[in-house]
Amino acid sequence: MVSEVRSTRRRRSVAVAPALLDPAELPEDAPGRVKLITVEAPADIIDAPAAPAPRLAPAASLLAAGGGWVAVAVAGALIVVIFIIGMLLTRT
């Protein structure tokens, strides 16, 4: 038993979707087109390359020690110490 007759009204979710856009116009040779960029060396630099300049040994530093992991360990320890001091100061 139905107490009242419902009207058949159209819901928004059933509304027609917007029209699809037209596909872009492609040139006739677009599917197989590949553009290559080439550069030729000038005639005056075809000789053998010059010998590389001698490299100086880098100066030893604390930041470069151990591949840089020493600096990371020091920074981590410093952060932990600051955290512990902050926790002790804010504890009531």
PDB file of N, CA and C in Angstrom:
ATOM      1  N   MET A   1       0.818  -1.171   0.000  1.00  0.00           N
ATOM      2  CA  MET A   1       0.000   0.000   0.000  1.00  0.00           C
ATOM      3  C   MET A   1       0.872   1.248   0.000  1.00  0.00           C
ATOM      4  N   VAL A   2       0.598   2.132  -0.910  1.00  0.00           N
ATOM      5  CA  VAL A   2       1.358   3.361  -1.030  1.00  0.00           C
ATOM      6  C   VAL A   2       0.477   4.490  -0.550  1.00  0.00           C
ATOM      7  N   SER A   3       1.011   5.302   0.341  1.00  0.00           N
ATOM      8  CA  SER A   3       0.212   6.371   0.913  1.00  0.00           C
ATOM      9  C   SER A   3      -0.004   7.517  -0.073  1.00  0.00           C
ATOM     10  N   GLU A   4       0.974   7.788  -0.905  1.00  0.00           N
ATOM     11  CA  GLU A   4       0.809   8.860  -1.878  1.00  0.00           C
ATOM     12  C   GLU A   4       1.548   8.501  -3.162  1.00  0.00           C
ATOM     13  N   VAL A   5       1.145   9.041  -4.211  1.00  0.00           N
ATOM     14  CA  VAL A   5       1.761   8.777  -5.496  1.00  0.00           C
ATOM     15  C   VAL A   5       2.891   9.777  -5.694  1.00  0.00           C
ATOM     16  N   ARG A   6       4.084   9.247  -6.020  1.00  0.00           N
ATOM     17  CA  ARG A   6       5.238  10.129  -6.228  1.00  0.00           C
ATOM     18  C   ARG A   6       5.259  10.625  -7.662  1.00  0.00           C
ATOM     19  N   SER A   7       5.713  11.862  -7.804  1.00  0.00           N
ATOM     20  CA  SER A   7       5.840  12.394  -9.151  1.00  0.00           C
ATOM     21  C   SER A   7       7.140  11.899  -9.765  1.00  0.00           C
ATOM     22  N   THR A   8       7.123  11.703 -11.041  1.00  0.00           N
ATOM     23  CA  THR A   8       8.332  11.226 -11.711  1.00  0.00           C
ATOM     24  C   THR A   8       9.153  12.423 -12.144  1.00  0.00           C
ATOM     25  N   ARG A   9       9.973  12.884 -11.256  1.00  0.00           N
ATOM     26  CA  ARG A   9      10.815  14.026 -11.619  1.00  0.00           C
ATOM     27  C   ARG A   9      12.216  13.521 -11.890  1.00  0.00           C
ATOM     28  N   ARG A  10      12.882  14.184 -12.782  1.00  0.00           N
ATOM     29  CA  ARG A  10      14.209  13.775 -13.214  1.00  0.00           C
ATOM     30  C   ARG A  10      15.257  14.170 -12.181  1.00  0.00           C
ATOM     31  N   ARG A  11      16.117  13.222 -11.837  1.00  0.00           N
ATOM     32  CA  ARG A  11      17.166  13.510 -10.866  1.00  0.00           C
ATOM     33  C   ARG A  11      18.364  14.126 -11.568  1.00  0.00           C
ATOM     34  N   ARG A  12      19.139  14.882 -10.820  1.00  0.00           N
ATOM     35  CA  ARG A  12      20.320  15.530 -11.394  1.00  0.00           C
ATOM     36  C   ARG A  12      21.364  14.520 -11.849  1.00  0.00           C
ATOM     37  N   SER A  13      21.496  13.416 -11.125  1.00  0.00           N
ATOM     38  CA  SER A  13      22.527  12.449 -11.469  1.00  0.00           C
ATOM     39  C   SER A  13      22.240  11.758 -12.807  1.00  0.00           C
ATOM     40  N   VAL A  14      21.025  11.885 -13.317  1.00  0.00           N
ATOM     41  CA  VAL A  14      20.662  11.259 -14.581  1.00  0.00           C
ATOM     42  C   VAL A  14      20.845  12.240 -15.731  1.00  0.00           C
ATOM     43  N   ALA A  15      21.216  13.462 -15.435  1.00  0.00           N
ATOM     44  CA  ALA A  15      21.341  14.481 -16.468  1.00  0.00           C
ATOM     45  C   ALA A  15      22.342  14.046 -17.534  1.00  0.00           C
ATOM     46  N   VAL A  16      22.158  14.529 -18.733  1.00  0.00           N
ATOM     47  CA  VAL A  16      23.017  14.187 -19.858  1.00  0.00           C
ATOM     48  C   VAL A  16      24.401  14.801 -19.643  1.00  0.00           C
ATOM     49  N   ALA A  17      25.428  13.997 -19.913  1.00  0.00           N
ATOM     50  CA  ALA A  17      26.800  14.476 -19.761  1.00  0.00           C
ATOM     51  C   ALA A  17      27.103  15.496 -20.855  1.00  0.00           C
ATOM     52  N   PRO A  18      28.059  16.391 -20.613  1.00  0.00           N
ATOM     53  CA  PRO A  18      28.408  17.369 -21.646  1.00  0.00           C
ATOM     54  C   PRO A  18      28.991  16.675 -22.876  1.00  0.00           C
ATOM     55  N   ALA A  19      28.860  17.332 -23.992  1.00  0.00           N
ATOM     56  CA  ALA A  19      29.341  16.761 -25.248  1.00  0.00           C
ATOM     57  C   ALA A  19      30.854  16.617 -25.214  1.00  0.00           C
ATOM     58  N   LEU A  20      31.340  15.575 -25.853  1.00  0.00           N
ATOM     59  CA  LEU A  20      32.787  15.362 -25.919  1.00  0.00           C
ATOM     60  C   LEU A  20      33.407  16.354 -26.888  1.00  0.00           C
ATOM     61  N   LEU A  21      34.648  16.722 -26.624  1.00  0.00           N
ATOM     62  CA  LEU A  21      35.355  17.646 -27.498  1.00  0.00           C
ATOM     63  C   LEU A  21      35.768  16.940 -28.783  1.00  0.00           C
ATOM     64  N   ASP A  22      35.877  17.696 -29.847  1.00  0.00           N
ATOM     65  CA  ASP A  22      36.340  17.134 -31.110  1.00  0.00           C
ATOM     66  C   ASP A  22      37.821  16.810 -30.996  1.00  0.00           C
ATOM     67  N   PRO A  23      38.257  15.713 -31.602  1.00  0.00           N
ATOM     68  CA  PRO A  23      39.691  15.392 -31.542  1.00  0.00           C
ATOM     69  C   PRO A  23      40.507  16.432 -32.295  1.00  0.00           C
ATOM     70  N   ALA A  24      41.733  16.613 -31.866  1.00  0.00           N
ATOM     71  CA  ALA A  24      42.611  17.595 -32.501  1.00  0.00           C
ATOM     72  C   ALA A  24      42.985  17.134 -33.903  1.00  0.00           C
ATOM     73  N   GLU A  25      43.210  18.082 -34.750  1.00  0.00           N
ATOM     74  CA  GLU A  25      43.613  17.748 -36.112  1.00  0.00           C
ATOM     75  C   GLU A  25      45.094  17.389 -36.125  1.00  0.00           C
ATOM     76  N   LEU A  26      45.409  16.233 -36.682  1.00  0.00           N
ATOM     77  CA  LEU A  26      46.790  15.774 -36.760  1.00  0.00           C
ATOM     78  C   LEU A  26      47.242  15.800 -38.214  1.00  0.00           C
ATOM     79  N   PRO A  27      48.504  16.149 -38.466  1.00  0.00           N
ATOM     80  CA  PRO A  27      49.006  16.085 -39.835  1.00  0.00           C
ATOM     81  C   PRO A  27      48.963  14.653 -40.352  1.00  0.00           C
ATOM     82  N   GLU A  28      48.986  14.505 -41.668  1.00  0.00           N
ATOM     83  CA  GLU A  28      48.871  13.173 -42.257  1.00  0.00           C
ATOM     84  C   GLU A  28      50.033  12.260 -41.878  1.00  0.00           C
ATOM     85  N   ASP A  29      51.228  12.810 -41.692  1.00  0.00           N
ATOM     86  CA  ASP A  29      52.390  11.977 -41.398  1.00  0.00           C
ATOM     87  C   ASP A  29      52.723  11.923 -39.909  1.00  0.00           C
ATOM     88  N   ALA A  30      51.821  12.329 -39.042  1.00  0.00           N
ATOM     89  CA  ALA A  30      52.105  12.416 -37.607  1.00  0.00           C
ATOM     90  C   ALA A  30      52.391  11.072 -36.946  1.00  0.00           C
ATOM     91  N   PRO A  31      51.711   9.962 -37.261  1.00  0.00           N
ATOM     92  CA  PRO A  31      51.949   8.724 -36.512  1.00  0.00           C
ATOM     93  C   PRO A  31      53.381   8.210 -36.566  1.00  0.00           C
ATOM     94  N   GLY A  32      54.108   8.391 -37.686  1.00  0.00           N
ATOM     95  CA  GLY A  32      55.446   7.839 -37.772  1.00  0.00           C
ATOM     96  C   GLY A  32      56.542   8.873 -37.765  1.00  0.00           C
ATOM     97  N   ARG A  33      56.210  10.107 -37.423  1.00  0.00           N
ATOM     98  CA  ARG A  33      57.197  11.179 -37.525  1.00  0.00           C
ATOM     99  C   ARG A  33      58.142  11.173 -36.323  1.00  0.00           C
ATOM    100  N   VAL A  34      59.427  11.206 -36.616  1.00  0.00           N
ATOM    101  CA  VAL A  34      60.456  11.328 -35.586  1.00  0.00           C
ATOM    102  C   VAL A  34      61.444  12.367 -36.081  1.00  0.00           C
ATOM    103  N   LYS A  35      61.705  13.363 -35.255  1.00  0.00           N
ATOM    104  CA  LYS A  35      62.633  14.407 -35.657  1.00  0.00           C
ATOM    105  C   LYS A  35      63.954  14.195 -34.927  1.00  0.00           C
ATOM    106  N   LEU A  36      65.021  14.069 -35.689  1.00  0.00           N
ATOM    107  CA  LEU A  36      66.345  13.878 -35.118  1.00  0.00           C
ATOM    108  C   LEU A  36      67.117  15.183 -35.174  1.00  0.00           C
ATOM    109  N   ILE A  37      67.813  15.472 -34.109  1.00  0.00           N
ATOM    110  CA  ILE A  37      68.641  16.673 -34.053  1.00  0.00           C
ATOM    111  C   ILE A  37      70.094  16.212 -34.049  1.00  0.00           C
ATOM    112  N   THR A  38      70.854  16.637 -35.026  1.00  0.00           N
ATOM    113  CA  THR A  38      72.262  16.270 -35.094  1.00  0.00           C
ATOM    114  C   THR A  38      73.107  17.539 -35.171  1.00  0.00           C
ATOM    115  N   VAL A  39      74.287  17.456 -34.589  1.00  0.00           N
ATOM    116  CA  VAL A  39      75.216  18.579 -34.601  1.00  0.00           C
ATOM    117  C   VAL A  39      76.566  18.045 -35.036  1.00  0.00           C
ATOM    118  N   GLU A  40      77.160  18.689 -36.011  1.00  0.00           N
ATOM    119  CA  GLU A  40      78.474  18.272 -36.485  1.00  0.00           C
ATOM    120  C   GLU A  40      79.551  19.132 -35.824  1.00  0.00           C
ATOM    121  N   ALA A  41      80.678  18.506 -35.527  1.00  0.00           N
ATOM    122  CA  ALA A  41      81.785  19.223 -34.905  1.00  0.00           C
ATOM    123  C   ALA A  41      82.460  20.104 -35.946  1.00  0.00           C
ATOM    124  N   PRO A  42      82.864  21.311 -35.556  1.00  0.00           N
ATOM    125  CA  PRO A  42      83.598  22.162 -36.496  1.00  0.00           C
ATOM    126  C   PRO A  42      84.918  21.510 -36.890  1.00  0.00           C
ATOM    127  N   ALA A  43      85.432  21.878 -38.052  1.00  0.00           N
ATOM    128  CA  ALA A  43      86.641  21.253 -38.584  1.00  0.00           C
ATOM    129  C   ALA A  43      87.884  21.545 -37.741  1.00  0.00           C
ATOM    130  N   ASP A  44      87.903  22.613 -36.963  1.00  0.00           N
ATOM    131  CA  ASP A  44      89.108  22.974 -36.220  1.00  0.00           C
ATOM    132  C   ASP A  44      89.239  22.270 -34.874  1.00  0.00           C
ATOM    133  N   ILE A  45      88.284  21.480 -34.448  1.00  0.00           N
ATOM    134  CA  ILE A  45      88.409  20.811 -33.145  1.00  0.00           C
ATOM    135  C   ILE A  45      88.316  19.292 -33.271  1.00  0.00           C
ATOM    136  N   ILE A  46      88.652  18.752 -34.431  1.00  0.00           N
ATOM    137  CA  ILE A  46      88.580  17.307 -34.624  1.00  0.00           C
ATOM    138  C   ILE A  46      89.809  16.615 -34.052  1.00  0.00           C
ATOM    139  N   ASP A  47      90.871  17.351 -33.732  1.00  0.00           N
ATOM    140  CA  ASP A  47      92.094  16.752 -33.190  1.00  0.00           C
ATOM    141  C   ASP A  47      91.795  16.021 -31.876  1.00  0.00           C
ATOM    142  N   ALA A  48      92.806  15.270 -31.410  1.00  0.00           N
ATOM    143  CA  ALA A  48      92.677  14.536 -30.147  1.00  0.00           C
ATOM    144  C   ALA A  48      92.488  15.508 -28.989  1.00  0.00           C
ATOM    145  N   PRO A  49      91.736  15.117 -27.980  1.00  0.00           N
ATOM    146  CA  PRO A  49      91.540  16.014 -26.837  1.00  0.00           C
ATOM    147  C   PRO A  49      92.826  16.251 -26.066  1.00  0.00           C
ATOM    148  N   ALA A  50      92.924  17.403 -25.465  1.00  0.00           N
ATOM    149  CA  ALA A  50      94.111  17.764 -24.684  1.00  0.00           C
ATOM    150  C   ALA A  50      94.142  16.944 -23.400  1.00  0.00           C
ATOM    151  N   ALA A  51      95.328  16.811 -22.845  1.00  0.00           N
ATOM    152  CA  ALA A  51      95.486  16.072 -21.591  1.00  0.00           C
ATOM    153  C   ALA A  51      94.768  16.828 -20.474  1.00  0.00           C
ATOM    154  N   PRO A  52      94.073  16.112 -19.603  1.00  0.00           N
ATOM    155  CA  PRO A  52      93.370  16.795 -18.511  1.00  0.00           C
ATOM    156  C   PRO A  52      94.345  17.430 -17.525  1.00  0.00           C
ATOM    157  N   ALA A  53      93.911  18.502 -16.922  1.00  0.00           N
ATOM    158  CA  ALA A  53      94.739  19.193 -15.934  1.00  0.00           C
ATOM    159  C   ALA A  53      94.870  18.299 -14.698  1.00  0.00           C
ATOM    160  N   PRO A  54      96.023  18.349 -14.040  1.00  0.00           N
ATOM    161  CA  PRO A  54      96.189  17.519 -12.837  1.00  0.00           C
ATOM    162  C   PRO A  54      95.221  17.966 -11.738  1.00  0.00           C
ATOM    163  N   ARG A  55      94.645  16.988 -11.070  1.00  0.00           N
ATOM    164  CA  ARG A  55      93.680  17.289 -10.014  1.00  0.00           C
ATOM    165  C   ARG A  55      94.388  17.374  -8.663  1.00  0.00           C
ATOM    166  N   LEU A  56      94.036  18.370  -7.919  1.00  0.00           N
ATOM    167  CA  LEU A  56      94.593  18.520  -6.579  1.00  0.00           C
ATOM    168  C   LEU A  56      93.779  17.674  -5.613  1.00  0.00           C
ATOM    169  N   ALA A  57      94.452  17.101  -4.640  1.00  0.00           N
ATOM    170  CA  ALA A  57      93.763  16.311  -3.631  1.00  0.00           C
ATOM    171  C   ALA A  57      92.914  17.246  -2.777  1.00  0.00           C
ATOM    172  N   PRO A  58      91.676  16.878  -2.512  1.00  0.00           N
ATOM    173  CA  PRO A  58      90.835  17.756  -1.693  1.00  0.00           C
ATOM    174  C   PRO A  58      91.344  17.816  -0.256  1.00  0.00           C
ATOM    175  N   ALA A  59      91.209  18.960   0.332  1.00  0.00           N
ATOM    176  CA  ALA A  59      91.648  19.133   1.714  1.00  0.00           C
ATOM    177  C   ALA A  59      90.715  18.363   2.637  1.00  0.00           C
ATOM    178  N   ALA A  60      91.301  17.715   3.628  1.00  0.00           N
ATOM    179  CA  ALA A  60      90.495  16.947   4.574  1.00  0.00           C
ATOM    180  C   ALA A  60      89.693  17.909   5.451  1.00  0.00           C
ATOM    181  N   SER A  61      88.425  17.600   5.629  1.00  0.00           N
ATOM    182  CA  SER A  61      87.584  18.437   6.487  1.00  0.00           C
ATOM    183  C   SER A  61      86.694  17.537   7.331  1.00  0.00           C
ATOM    184  N   LEU A  62      86.172  18.096   8.379  1.00  0.00           N
ATOM    185  CA  LEU A  62      85.288  17.339   9.270  1.00  0.00           C
ATOM    186  C   LEU A  62      83.995  16.971   8.555  1.00  0.00           C
ATOM    187  N   LEU A  63      83.498  17.849   7.676  1.00  0.00           N
ATOM    188  CA  LEU A  63      82.246  17.578   6.977  1.00  0.00           C
ATOM    189  C   LEU A  63      82.386  16.441   5.975  1.00  0.00           C
ATOM    190  N   ALA A  64      83.591  16.277   5.398  1.00  0.00           N
ATOM    191  CA  ALA A  64      83.789  15.240   4.393  1.00  0.00           C
ATOM    192  C   ALA A  64      84.294  13.930   4.998  1.00  0.00           C
ATOM    193  N   ALA A  65      84.613  13.912   6.260  1.00  0.00           N
ATOM    194  CA  ALA A  65      85.145  12.704   6.888  1.00  0.00           C
ATOM    195  C   ALA A  65      84.090  11.600   6.871  1.00  0.00           C
ATOM    196  N   GLY A  66      84.508  10.406   6.506  1.00  0.00           N
ATOM    197  CA  GLY A  66      83.591   9.261   6.490  1.00  0.00           C
ATOM    198  C   GLY A  66      82.514   9.393   5.436  1.00  0.00           C
ATOM    199  N   GLY A  67      82.791  10.079   4.365  1.00  0.00           N
ATOM    200  CA  GLY A  67      81.804  10.231   3.303  1.00  0.00           C
ATOM    201  C   GLY A  67      80.661  11.151   3.703  1.00  0.00           C
ATOM    202  N   GLY A  68      80.846  11.960   4.716  1.00  0.00           N
ATOM    203  CA  GLY A  68      79.808  12.889   5.152  1.00  0.00           C
ATOM    204  C   GLY A  68      78.948  12.343   6.279  1.00  0.00           C
ATOM    205  N   TRP A  69      79.109  11.071   6.637  1.00  0.00           N
ATOM    206  CA  TRP A  69      78.279  10.470   7.687  1.00  0.00           C
ATOM    207  C   TRP A  69      78.656  10.965   9.080  1.00  0.00           C
ATOM    208  N   VAL A  70      79.889  11.426   9.257  1.00  0.00           N
ATOM    209  CA  VAL A  70      80.282  11.973  10.561  1.00  0.00           C
ATOM    210  C   VAL A  70      79.472  13.235  10.844  1.00  0.00           C
ATOM    211  N   ALA A  71      79.304  14.081   9.835  1.00  0.00           N
ATOM    212  CA  ALA A  71      78.521  15.306  10.009  1.00  0.00           C
ATOM    213  C   ALA A  71      77.062  14.974  10.295  1.00  0.00           C
ATOM    214  N   VAL A  72      76.537  13.933   9.649  1.00  0.00           N
ATOM    215  CA  VAL A  72      75.151  13.528   9.899  1.00  0.00           C
ATOM    216  C   VAL A  72      75.001  13.015  11.325  1.00  0.00           C
ATOM    217  N   ALA A  73      75.965  12.238  11.807  1.00  0.00           N
ATOM    218  CA  ALA A  73      75.906  11.716  13.172  1.00  0.00           C
ATOM    219  C   ALA A  73      75.982  12.843  14.194  1.00  0.00           C
ATOM    220  N   VAL A  74      76.846  13.827  13.939  1.00  0.00           N
ATOM    221  CA  VAL A  74      76.962  14.966  14.853  1.00  0.00           C
ATOM    222  C   VAL A  74      75.659  15.756  14.886  1.00  0.00           C
ATOM    223  N   ALA A  75      75.060  15.995  13.727  1.00  0.00           N
ATOM    224  CA  ALA A  75      73.795  16.734  13.676  1.00  0.00           C
ATOM    225  C   ALA A  75      72.695  15.958  14.392  1.00  0.00           C
ATOM    226  N   GLY A  76      72.646  14.638  14.205  1.00  0.00           N
ATOM    227  CA  GLY A  76      71.644  13.822  14.887  1.00  0.00           C
ATOM    228  C   GLY A  76      71.811  13.857  16.396  1.00  0.00           C
ATOM    229  N   ALA A  77      73.054  13.751  16.879  1.00  0.00           N
ATOM    230  CA  ALA A  77      73.313  13.801  18.322  1.00  0.00           C
ATOM    231  C   ALA A  77      72.922  15.165  18.886  1.00  0.00           C
ATOM    232  N   LEU A  78      73.204  16.225  18.137  1.00  0.00           N
ATOM    233  CA  LEU A  78      72.840  17.569  18.581  1.00  0.00           C
ATOM    234  C   LEU A  78      71.325  17.723  18.688  1.00  0.00           C
ATOM    235  N   ILE A  79      70.598  17.181  17.746  1.00  0.00           N
ATOM    236  CA  ILE A  79      69.131  17.255  17.796  1.00  0.00           C
ATOM    237  C   ILE A  79      68.587  16.491  18.993  1.00  0.00           C
ATOM    238  N   VAL A  80      69.161  15.314  19.278  1.00  0.00           N
ATOM    239  CA  VAL A  80      68.714  14.521  20.431  1.00  0.00           C
ATOM    240  C   VAL A  80      69.000  15.267  21.727  1.00  0.00           C
ATOM    241  N   VAL A  81      70.175  15.886  21.843  1.00  0.00           N
ATOM    242  CA  VAL A  81      70.524  16.634  23.060  1.00  0.00           C
ATOM    243  C   VAL A  81      69.569  17.813  23.243  1.00  0.00           C
ATOM    244  N   ILE A  82      69.273  18.544  22.178  1.00  0.00           N
ATOM    245  CA  ILE A  82      68.339  19.676  22.287  1.00  0.00           C
ATOM    246  C   ILE A  82      66.954  19.183  22.679  1.00  0.00           C
ATOM    247  N   PHE A  83      66.524  18.035  22.152  1.00  0.00           N
ATOM    248  CA  PHE A  83      65.222  17.473  22.508  1.00  0.00           C
ATOM    249  C   PHE A  83      65.168  17.123  23.995  1.00  0.00           C
ATOM    250  N   ILE A  84      66.226  16.471  24.498  1.00  0.00           N
ATOM    251  CA  ILE A  84      66.244  16.073  25.907  1.00  0.00           C
ATOM    252  C   ILE A  84      66.251  17.300  26.815  1.00  0.00           C
ATOM    253  N   ILE A  85      67.049  18.310  26.478  1.00  0.00           N
ATOM    254  CA  ILE A  85      67.081  19.536  27.285  1.00  0.00           C
ATOM    255  C   ILE A  85      65.712  20.214  27.255  1.00  0.00           C
ATOM    256  N   GLY A  86      65.084  20.248  26.095  1.00  0.00           N
ATOM    257  CA  GLY A  86      63.741  20.848  25.996  1.00  0.00           C
ATOM    258  C   GLY A  86      62.724  20.093  26.815  1.00  0.00           C
ATOM    259  N   MET A  87      62.785  18.768  26.824  1.00  0.00           N
ATOM    260  CA  MET A  87      61.856  17.985  27.628  1.00  0.00           C
ATOM    261  C   MET A  87      62.066  18.209  29.122  1.00  0.00           C
ATOM    262  N   LEU A  88      63.337  18.333  29.540  1.00  0.00           N
ATOM    263  CA  LEU A  88      63.606  18.582  30.958  1.00  0.00           C
ATOM    264  C   LEU A  88      63.149  19.969  31.379  1.00  0.00           C
ATOM    265  N   LEU A  89      63.267  20.953  30.491  1.00  0.00           N
ATOM    266  CA  LEU A  89      62.864  22.319  30.845  1.00  0.00           C
ATOM    267  C   LEU A  89      61.338  22.473  30.872  1.00  0.00           C
ATOM    268  N   THR A  90      60.636  21.735  30.040  1.00  0.00           N
ATOM    269  CA  THR A  90      59.181  21.895  29.981  1.00  0.00           C
ATOM    270  C   THR A  90      58.458  20.962  30.940  1.00  0.00           C
ATOM    271  N   ARG A  91      59.163  20.079  31.578  1.00  0.00           N
ATOM    272  CA  ARG A  91      58.533  19.149  32.522  1.00  0.00           C
ATOM    273  C   ARG A  91      58.170  19.900  33.800  1.00  0.00           C
ATOM    274  N   THR A  92      56.999  19.703  34.269  1.00  0.00           N
ATOM    275  CA  THR A  92      56.573  20.415  35.489  1.00  0.00           C
ATOM    276  C   THR A  92      56.590  19.548  36.705  1.00  0.00           C
TER     277      THR A  92
END
